[in-house]
PDB file of C-alpha atoms in Angstrom:
ATOM      1  CA  GLN Q   1      -9.311  -6.259  13.906  1.00 70.00           C
ATOM      2  CA  LYS Q   2      -7.255  -3.233  13.010  1.00 77.00           C
ATOM      3  CA  GLU Q   3      -9.208  -0.647  11.055  1.00 89.00           C
ATOM      4  CA  VAL Q   4      -8.287   2.529   9.236  1.00 93.00           C
ATOM      5  CA  GLU Q   5     -11.221   4.687   8.255  1.00 95.00           C
ATOM      6  CA  GLN Q   6     -11.371   7.372   5.594  1.00 95.00           C
ATOM      7  CA  ASN Q   7     -14.229   9.218   3.974  1.00 91.00           C
ATOM      8  CA  SER Q   8     -14.431   7.887   0.430  1.00 88.00           C
ATOM      9  CA  GLY Q   9     -15.348  11.292  -0.999  1.00 89.00           C
ATOM     10  CA  PRO Q  10     -15.094  12.695  -3.500  1.00 95.00           C
ATOM     11  CA  LEU Q  11     -13.788  15.791  -1.797  1.00 96.00           C
ATOM     12  CA  SER Q  12     -14.116  18.652  -4.242  1.00 97.00           C
ATOM     13  CA  VAL Q  13     -12.100  21.849  -3.799  1.00 97.00           C
ATOM     14  CA  PRO Q  14     -11.343  24.728  -6.156  1.00 97.00           C
ATOM     15  CA  GLU Q  15      -7.831  25.356  -7.376  1.00 97.00           C
ATOM     16  CA  GLY Q  16      -5.804  27.311  -4.833  1.00 97.00           C
ATOM     17  CA  ALA Q  17      -7.850  26.187  -1.839  1.00 97.00           C
ATOM     18  CA  ILE Q  18      -6.725  24.027   1.083  1.00 97.00           C
ATOM     19  CA  ALA Q  19      -7.756  20.382   0.888  1.00 97.00           C
ATOM     20  CA  SER Q  20      -8.128  18.574   4.211  1.00 97.00           C
ATOM     21  CA  LEU Q  21      -8.087  14.783   4.259  1.00 97.00           C
ATOM     22  CA  ASN Q  22      -8.801  12.853   7.421  1.00 96.00           C
ATOM     23  CA  CYS Q  23      -8.119   9.372   8.748  1.00 96.00           C
ATOM     24  CA  THR Q  24      -8.913   7.569  11.995  1.00 96.00           C
ATOM     25  CA  TYR Q  25      -7.435   4.305  13.184  1.00 95.00           C
ATOM     26  CA  SER Q  26      -8.480   1.755  15.752  1.00 92.00           C
ATOM     27  CA  ASP Q  27      -5.202   0.348  17.077  1.00 87.00           C
ATOM     28  CA  ARG Q  28      -3.703   2.396  19.919  1.00 87.00           C
ATOM     29  CA  GLY Q  29      -0.401   0.572  19.409  1.00 84.00           C
ATOM     30  CA  SER Q  30       0.093   2.195  16.028  1.00 86.00           C
ATOM     31  CA  GLN Q  31       3.348   4.052  15.731  1.00 85.00           C
ATOM     32  CA  SER Q  32       3.994   5.013  12.106  1.00 90.00           C
ATOM     33  CA  PHE Q  33       1.626   6.777   9.746  1.00 93.00           C
ATOM     34  CA  PHE Q  34       1.832   7.321   6.023  1.00 95.00           C
ATOM     35  CA  TRP Q  35      -0.046   9.106   3.293  1.00 97.00           C
ATOM     36  CA  TYR Q  36       0.045   7.704  -0.215  1.00 97.00           C
ATOM     37  CA  ARG Q  37      -1.287   9.297  -3.374  1.00 98.00           C
ATOM     38  CA  GLN Q  38      -2.696   7.055  -6.086  1.00 97.00           C
ATOM     39  CA  TYR Q  39      -3.580   8.359  -9.510  1.00 97.00           C
ATOM     40  CA  SER Q  40      -6.154   6.381 -11.472  1.00 95.00           C
ATOM     41  CA  GLY Q  41      -4.530   3.305 -12.976  1.00 93.00           C
ATOM     42  CA  LYS Q  42      -1.244   3.897 -11.155  1.00 96.00           C
ATOM     43  CA  SER Q  43       0.438   2.542  -8.047  1.00 97.00           C
ATOM     44  CA  PRO Q  44       0.389   4.159  -4.580  1.00 97.00           C
ATOM     45  CA  GLU Q  45       3.126   6.749  -4.180  1.00 96.00           C
ATOM     46  CA  LEU Q  46       4.405   7.792  -0.757  1.00 95.00           C
ATOM     47  CA  ILE Q  47       3.999  11.515  -0.108  1.00 95.00           C
ATOM     48  CA  MET Q  48       4.283  11.892   3.673  1.00 94.00           C
ATOM     49  CA  SER Q  49       5.271   9.932   6.744  1.00 93.00           C
ATOM     50  CA  ILE Q  50       4.788  10.978  10.360  1.00 94.00           C
ATOM     51  CA  TYR Q  51       5.878   9.228  13.534  1.00 91.00           C
ATOM     52  CA  SER Q  52       5.192  11.633  16.422  1.00 91.00           C
ATOM     53  CA  ASN Q  53       2.374  13.864  17.554  1.00 94.00           C
ATOM     54  CA  GLY Q  54       2.093  17.265  15.953  1.00 95.00           C
ATOM     55  CA  ASP Q  55       2.565  18.655  12.487  1.00 96.00           C
ATOM     56  CA  LYS Q  56       5.068  17.787   9.783  1.00 96.00           C
ATOM     57  CA  GLU Q  57       5.383  20.003   6.743  1.00 96.00           C
ATOM     58  CA  ASP Q  58       6.842  19.186   3.337  1.00 95.00           C
ATOM     59  CA  GLY Q  59       6.243  21.787   0.663  1.00 96.00           C
ATOM     60  CA  ARG Q  60       2.504  22.196   0.141  1.00 97.00           C
ATOM     61  CA  PHE Q  61       1.756  19.155   2.281  1.00 97.00           C
ATOM     62  CA  THR Q  62       1.271  19.048   6.057  1.00 98.00           C
ATOM     63  CA  ALA Q  63       0.597  15.865   7.981  1.00 97.00           C
ATOM     64  CA  GLN Q  64      -0.956  16.150  11.421  1.00 97.00           C
ATOM     65  CA  LEU Q  65      -0.987  13.392  14.028  1.00 96.00           C
ATOM     66  CA  ASN Q  66      -2.946  13.154  17.274  1.00 95.00           C
ATOM     67  CA  LYS Q  67      -2.356   9.772  18.879  1.00 93.00           C
ATOM     68  CA  ALA Q  68      -4.666  10.484  21.812  1.00 93.00           C
ATOM     69  CA  SER Q  69      -7.552  10.967  19.409  1.00 94.00           C
ATOM     70  CA  GLN Q  70      -6.250   8.273  17.015  1.00 94.00           C
ATOM     71  CA  TYR Q  71      -6.471  10.733  14.189  1.00 95.00           C
ATOM     72  CA  VAL Q  72      -4.153  11.652  11.340  1.00 97.00           C
ATOM     73  CA  SER Q  73      -4.792  14.216   8.643  1.00 97.00           C
ATOM     74  CA  LEU Q  74      -3.227  15.588   5.492  1.00 98.00           C
ATOM     75  CA  LEU Q  75      -3.529  19.214   4.436  1.00 98.00           C
ATOM     76  CA  ILE Q  76      -2.736  20.245   0.884  1.00 98.00           C
ATOM     77  CA  ARG Q  77      -2.248  23.990   0.482  1.00 98.00           C
ATOM     78  CA  ASP Q  78      -2.712  25.804  -2.826  1.00 97.00           C
ATOM     79  CA  SER Q  79      -4.407  22.751  -4.325  1.00 97.00           C
ATOM     80  CA  GLN Q  80      -3.716  22.120  -7.995  1.00 97.00           C
ATOM     81  CA  PRO Q  81      -5.689  20.090 -10.558  1.00 97.00           C
ATOM     82  CA  SER Q  82      -2.691  17.732 -10.627  1.00 97.00           C
ATOM     83  CA  ASP Q  83      -3.433  16.895  -6.977  1.00 98.00           C
ATOM     84  CA  SER Q  84      -6.643  15.177  -8.093  1.00 98.00           C
ATOM     85  CA  ALA Q  85      -6.142  11.560  -7.007  1.00 97.00           C
ATOM     86  CA  THR Q  86      -7.096   9.093  -4.316  1.00 97.00           C
ATOM     87  CA  TYR Q  87      -5.234   9.554  -1.034  1.00 98.00           C
ATOM     88  CA  LEU Q  88      -4.592   6.467   1.056  1.00 97.00           C
ATOM     89  CA  CYS Q  89      -3.886   6.573   4.770  1.00 96.00           C
ATOM     90  CA  ALA Q  90      -1.701   3.721   6.063  1.00 94.00           C
ATOM     91  CA  VAL Q  91      -0.871   2.801   9.640  1.00 92.00           C
ATOM     92  CA  ASN Q  92       1.886   0.604  11.053  1.00 87.00           C
ATOM     93  CA  GLU Q  93       1.613  -1.071  14.431  1.00 78.00           C
ATOM     94  CA  ALA Q  94       4.641  -1.235  16.689  1.00 71.00           C
ATOM     95  CA  GLY Q  95       6.377  -4.573  16.359  1.00 71.00           C
ATOM     96  CA  TYR Q  96       5.035  -5.346  12.917  1.00 75.00           C
ATOM     97  CA  SER Q  97       6.224  -4.582   9.409  1.00 78.00           C
ATOM     98  CA  THR Q  98       2.771  -4.589   7.866  1.00 85.00           C
ATOM     99  CA  LEU Q  99       0.631  -1.575   7.027  1.00 89.00           C
ATOM    100  CA  THR Q 100      -3.122  -1.344   7.356  1.00 90.00           C
ATOM    101  CA  PHE Q 101      -4.549   0.819   4.590  1.00 93.00           C
ATOM    102  CA  GLY Q 102      -7.729   2.825   4.515  1.00 94.00           C
ATOM    103  CA  LYS Q 103      -9.831   2.596   1.361  1.00 93.00           C
ATOM    104  CA  GLY Q 104      -8.841   6.098   0.381  1.00 95.00           C
ATOM    105  CA  THR Q 105     -10.404   9.496  -0.198  1.00 96.00           C
ATOM    106  CA  MET Q 106     -10.827  10.749  -3.737  1.00 97.00           C
ATOM    107  CA  LEU Q 107      -9.824  14.389  -4.128  1.00 97.00           C
ATOM    108  CA  LEU Q 108     -11.004  16.468  -7.075  1.00 97.00           C
ATOM    109  CA  VAL Q 109      -9.439  19.882  -7.636  1.00 97.00           C
ATOM    110  CA  SER Q 110     -11.303  21.975 -10.160  1.00 96.00           C
ATOM    111  CA  PRO Q 111      -9.557  24.711 -12.210  1.00 93.00           C
TER     112      PRO Q 111
ATOM    113  CA  ASP V   1      17.878   4.038  -8.178  1.00 65.00           C
ATOM    114  CA  ALA V   2      15.505   1.526  -9.698  1.00 84.00           C
ATOM    115  CA  GLY V   3      12.241   1.093  -7.890  1.00 94.00           C
ATOM    116  CA  VAL V   4      10.258  -2.073  -7.359  1.00 97.00           C
ATOM    117  CA  ILE V   5       9.901  -3.845 -10.688  1.00 98.00           C
ATOM    118  CA  GLN V   6       6.915  -6.014 -11.503  1.00 98.00           C
ATOM    119  CA  SER V   7       6.090  -8.104 -14.522  1.00 97.00           C
ATOM    120  CA  PRO V   8       4.009  -8.504 -16.504  1.00 97.00           C
ATOM    121  CA  ARG V   9       2.178  -5.155 -16.450  1.00 97.00           C
ATOM    122  CA  HIS V  10      -0.949  -6.729 -17.883  1.00 97.00           C
ATOM    123  CA  GLU V  11      -2.104 -10.322 -18.015  1.00 97.00           C
ATOM    124  CA  VAL V  12      -5.233 -11.623 -19.667  1.00 97.00           C
ATOM    125  CA  THR V  13      -5.886 -15.336 -19.502  1.00 96.00           C
ATOM    126  CA  GLU V  14      -8.679 -17.844 -19.408  1.00 96.00           C
ATOM    127  CA  MET V  15     -10.149 -19.369 -16.320  1.00 97.00           C
ATOM    128  CA  GLY V  16      -8.241 -22.436 -15.151  1.00 96.00           C
ATOM    129  CA  GLN V  17      -4.868 -21.309 -16.433  1.00 97.00           C
ATOM    130  CA  GLU V  18      -1.838 -20.835 -14.212  1.00 97.00           C
ATOM    131  CA  VAL V  19      -0.760 -17.248 -13.644  1.00 98.00           C
ATOM    132  CA  THR V  20       2.659 -16.211 -12.369  1.00 98.00           C
ATOM    133  CA  LEU V  21       3.400 -12.658 -11.278  1.00 98.00           C
ATOM    134  CA  ARG V  22       6.956 -11.525 -10.674  1.00 98.00           C
ATOM    135  CA  CYS V  23       8.585  -8.908  -8.496  1.00 98.00           C
ATOM    136  CA  LYS V  24      12.071  -7.515  -7.983  1.00 98.00           C
ATOM    137  CA  PRO V  25      12.318  -5.426  -4.794  1.00 97.00           C
ATOM    138  CA  ILE V  26      14.497  -2.383  -4.320  1.00 95.00           C
ATOM    139  CA  SER V  27      18.082  -3.437  -3.722  1.00 94.00           C
ATOM    140  CA  GLY V  28      18.876  -3.520  -0.016  1.00 90.00           C
ATOM    141  CA  HIS V  29      15.267  -3.792   1.079  1.00 91.00           C
ATOM    142  CA  ASN V  30      14.699  -6.844   3.235  1.00 88.00           C
ATOM    143  CA  SER V  31      10.893  -6.991   3.428  1.00 91.00           C
ATOM    144  CA  LEU V  32       8.594  -7.697   0.494  1.00 94.00           C
ATOM    145  CA  PHE V  33       4.811  -7.505   0.376  1.00 95.00           C
ATOM    146  CA  TRP V  34       2.200  -8.732  -2.102  1.00 97.00           C
ATOM    147  CA  TYR V  35      -1.114  -6.840  -2.250  1.00 97.00           C
ATOM    148  CA  ARG V  36      -4.310  -7.150  -4.242  1.00 97.00           C
ATOM    149  CA  GLN V  37      -6.430  -4.093  -5.008  1.00 96.00           C
ATOM    150  CA  THR V  38     -10.069  -4.062  -6.083  1.00 94.00           C
ATOM    151  CA  MET V  39     -12.702  -1.351  -6.030  1.00 89.00           C
ATOM    152  CA  MET V  40     -14.797  -3.242  -3.512  1.00 89.00           C
ATOM    153  CA  ARG V  41     -12.121  -4.300  -1.017  1.00 89.00           C
ATOM    154  CA  GLY V  42      -9.411  -1.721  -1.522  1.00 90.00           C
ATOM    155  CA  LEU V  43      -5.785  -2.682  -0.933  1.00 93.00           C
ATOM    156  CA  GLU V  44      -5.447  -6.064   0.762  1.00 92.00           C
ATOM    157  CA  LEU V  45      -2.213  -7.614   2.020  1.00 93.00           C
ATOM    158  CA  LEU V  46      -1.810 -11.158   0.739  1.00 96.00           C
ATOM    159  CA  ILE V  47       1.566 -12.189   2.145  1.00 95.00           C
ATOM    160  CA  TYR V  48       4.815 -10.686   3.271  1.00 91.00           C
ATOM    161  CA  PHE V  49       8.400 -11.874   3.485  1.00 92.00           C
ATOM    162  CA  ASN V  50      11.194 -10.775   5.763  1.00 88.00           C
ATOM    163  CA  ASN V  51      14.716 -11.774   4.708  1.00 88.00           C
ATOM    164  CA  ASN V  52      13.175 -14.105   2.110  1.00 90.00           C
ATOM    165  CA  VAL V  53      11.127 -15.979   4.727  1.00 90.00           C
ATOM    166  CA  PRO V  54       7.311 -15.847   4.601  1.00 91.00           C
ATOM    167  CA  ILE V  55       6.152 -14.231   7.825  1.00 88.00           C
ATOM    168  CA  ASP V  56       2.408 -13.817   7.407  1.00 88.00           C
ATOM    169  CA  ASP V  57       0.328 -15.433   4.673  1.00 91.00           C
ATOM    170  CA  SER V  58      -3.014 -15.050   6.410  1.00 90.00           C
ATOM    171  CA  GLY V  59      -4.226 -12.798   3.614  1.00 90.00           C
ATOM    172  CA  MET V  60      -3.795 -15.417   0.908  1.00 94.00           C
ATOM    173  CA  PRO V  61      -7.393 -16.106  -0.135  1.00 87.00           C
ATOM    174  CA  GLU V  62      -7.097 -19.855  -0.658  1.00 86.00           C
ATOM    175  CA  ASP V  63      -4.789 -22.682  -1.591  1.00 91.00           C
ATOM    176  CA  ARG V  64      -4.888 -21.691  -5.237  1.00 95.00           C
ATOM    177  CA  PHE V  65      -2.543 -18.850  -4.302  1.00 97.00           C
ATOM    178  CA  SER V  66       1.116 -19.417  -3.487  1.00 97.00           C
ATOM    179  CA  ALA V  67       4.152 -17.170  -3.168  1.00 97.00           C
ATOM    180  CA  LYS V  68       7.876 -17.738  -3.063  1.00 97.00           C
ATOM    181  CA  MET V  69      10.973 -15.674  -2.519  1.00 96.00           C
ATOM    182  CA  PRO V  70      13.987 -17.787  -3.516  1.00 96.00           C
ATOM    183  CA  ASN V  71      16.440 -14.921  -3.018  1.00 94.00           C
ATOM    184  CA  ALA V  72      16.608 -11.305  -1.917  1.00 92.00           C
ATOM    185  CA  SER V  73      15.996  -9.940  -5.390  1.00 94.00           C
ATOM    186  CA  PHE V  74      13.081 -11.994  -6.687  1.00 96.00           C
ATOM    187  CA  SER V  75       9.619 -13.116  -5.670  1.00 98.00           C
ATOM    188  CA  THR V  76       6.696 -14.775  -7.429  1.00 98.00           C
ATOM    189  CA  LEU V  77       2.985 -14.943  -6.765  1.00 98.00           C
ATOM    190  CA  LYS V  78       1.262 -17.843  -8.467  1.00 98.00           C
ATOM    191  CA  ILE V  79      -2.424 -18.570  -8.962  1.00 97.00           C
ATOM    192  CA  GLN V  80      -3.343 -22.068 -10.059  1.00 97.00           C
ATOM    193  CA  PRO V  81      -6.023 -22.569 -11.248  1.00 96.00           C
ATOM    194  CA  SER V  82      -7.122 -18.997 -11.879  1.00 96.00           C
ATOM    195  CA  GLU V  83     -10.754 -17.888 -11.589  1.00 96.00           C
ATOM    196  CA  PRO V  84     -12.582 -14.756 -12.823  1.00 96.00           C
ATOM    197  CA  ARG V  85     -12.894 -13.467  -9.243  1.00 95.00           C
ATOM    198  CA  ASP V  86      -9.099 -13.256  -9.093  1.00 96.00           C
ATOM    199  CA  SER V  87      -9.227 -10.348 -11.534  1.00 97.00           C
ATOM    200  CA  ALA V  88      -7.623  -7.370  -9.811  1.00 97.00           C
ATOM    201  CA  VAL V  89      -4.477  -5.281  -9.729  1.00 98.00           C
ATOM    202  CA  TYR V  90      -1.668  -7.018  -7.868  1.00 98.00           C
ATOM    203  CA  PHE V  91       1.036  -4.874  -6.312  1.00 98.00           C
ATOM    204  CA  CYS V  92       4.395  -5.769  -4.895  1.00 98.00           C
ATOM    205  CA  ALA V  93       6.038  -3.457  -2.362  1.00 96.00           C
ATOM    206  CA  SER V  94       9.290  -3.488  -0.458  1.00 94.00           C
ATOM    207  CA  THR V  95      10.699  -1.724   2.564  1.00 91.00           C
ATOM    208  CA  GLU V  96      14.107  -1.323   4.087  1.00 85.00           C
ATOM    209  CA  ARG V  97      15.215  -2.773   7.366  1.00 70.00           C
ATOM    210  CA  GLY V  98      13.742  -1.089  10.402  1.00 61.00           C
ATOM    211  CA  ARG V  99      15.804   1.491  12.239  1.00 59.00           C
ATOM    212  CA  GLY V 100      14.479   0.615  15.659  1.00 54.00           C
ATOM    213  CA  MET V 101      15.892  -1.630  18.321  1.00 51.00           C
ATOM    214  CA  VAL V 102      14.179  -4.711  16.954  1.00 52.00           C
ATOM    215  CA  PRO V 103      15.564  -5.456  13.471  1.00 50.00           C
ATOM    216  CA  LEU V 104      12.971  -8.080  12.733  1.00 55.00           C
ATOM    217  CA  TYR V 105      10.359  -5.543  11.780  1.00 62.00           C
ATOM    218  CA  SER V 106      10.319  -2.282   9.933  1.00 65.00           C
ATOM    219  CA  ASN V 107       8.399   0.921  10.568  1.00 72.00           C
ATOM    220  CA  GLN V 108       9.663   2.398   7.345  1.00 80.00           C
ATOM    221  CA  PRO V 109       7.374   3.232   4.425  1.00 87.00           C
ATOM    222  CA  GLN V 110       6.694   0.704   1.713  1.00 92.00           C
ATOM    223  CA  HIS V 111       7.530   1.441  -1.902  1.00 94.00           C
ATOM    224  CA  PHE V 112       5.241   0.018  -4.534  1.00 97.00           C
ATOM    225  CA  GLY V 113       5.837  -1.376  -7.986  1.00 97.00           C
ATOM    226  CA  ASP V 114       3.663  -0.384 -10.933  1.00 97.00           C
ATOM    227  CA  GLY V 115       1.425  -3.412 -10.442  1.00 97.00           C
ATOM    228  CA  THR V 116       0.093  -6.189 -12.641  1.00 98.00           C
ATOM    229  CA  ARG V 117      -3.433  -5.768 -13.975  1.00 97.00           C
ATOM    230  CA  LEU V 118      -4.825  -9.299 -14.101  1.00 98.00           C
ATOM    231  CA  SER V 119      -7.961 -10.229 -16.021  1.00 97.00           C
ATOM    232  CA  ILE V 120      -9.293 -13.776 -15.876  1.00 97.00           C
ATOM    233  CA  LEU V 121     -11.892 -14.477 -18.534  1.00 96.00           C
TER     234      LEU V 121
END
């Protein structure tokens, strides 16, 4: 069974710090990786996608992928209180349209 | 562009009643997904459609749940009869056609609607 594992948290960081969120996955056939942000009572919102090994940067966000280690991470630089949310890691296996979601890591950024 | 539209936003009903949730995917997207989210189990895929055809319904919990997609712009998820343990947030998501060599699947991100918060008393 495909699994996506995340630390549930909460991960607490002070404002301005770097928040590092991690995710491991079990299926070596996985090819597409996504990070979603979900505020309490809201729907998941896509913030990053990554398809190849290495780093991908978008503003304050950097996604990192290491397929050999089956590991994907999200770095948030200059964390803001508005970044406080649950971050969901999602993985897509080659040949399938479905995503397997982790249960999410709650991030708390204190002013 | 309009995102995925779900209705109703909230539904409160008594056990045994029929519940129908509705979803309009993003125009041009050809895959549609129904999810259920609870604190205990997280986000679970119930069923997904590709080009209006159900592809995988293995996540549907039992026969009380059914889903249809009569056309590319509308889908329903029905629970009959409803039970208190069905209380959850139900999300619909859609994704565009894949850009790879095999058009039958998509490796593109899914875009979620605002969800329906369902409470069965």
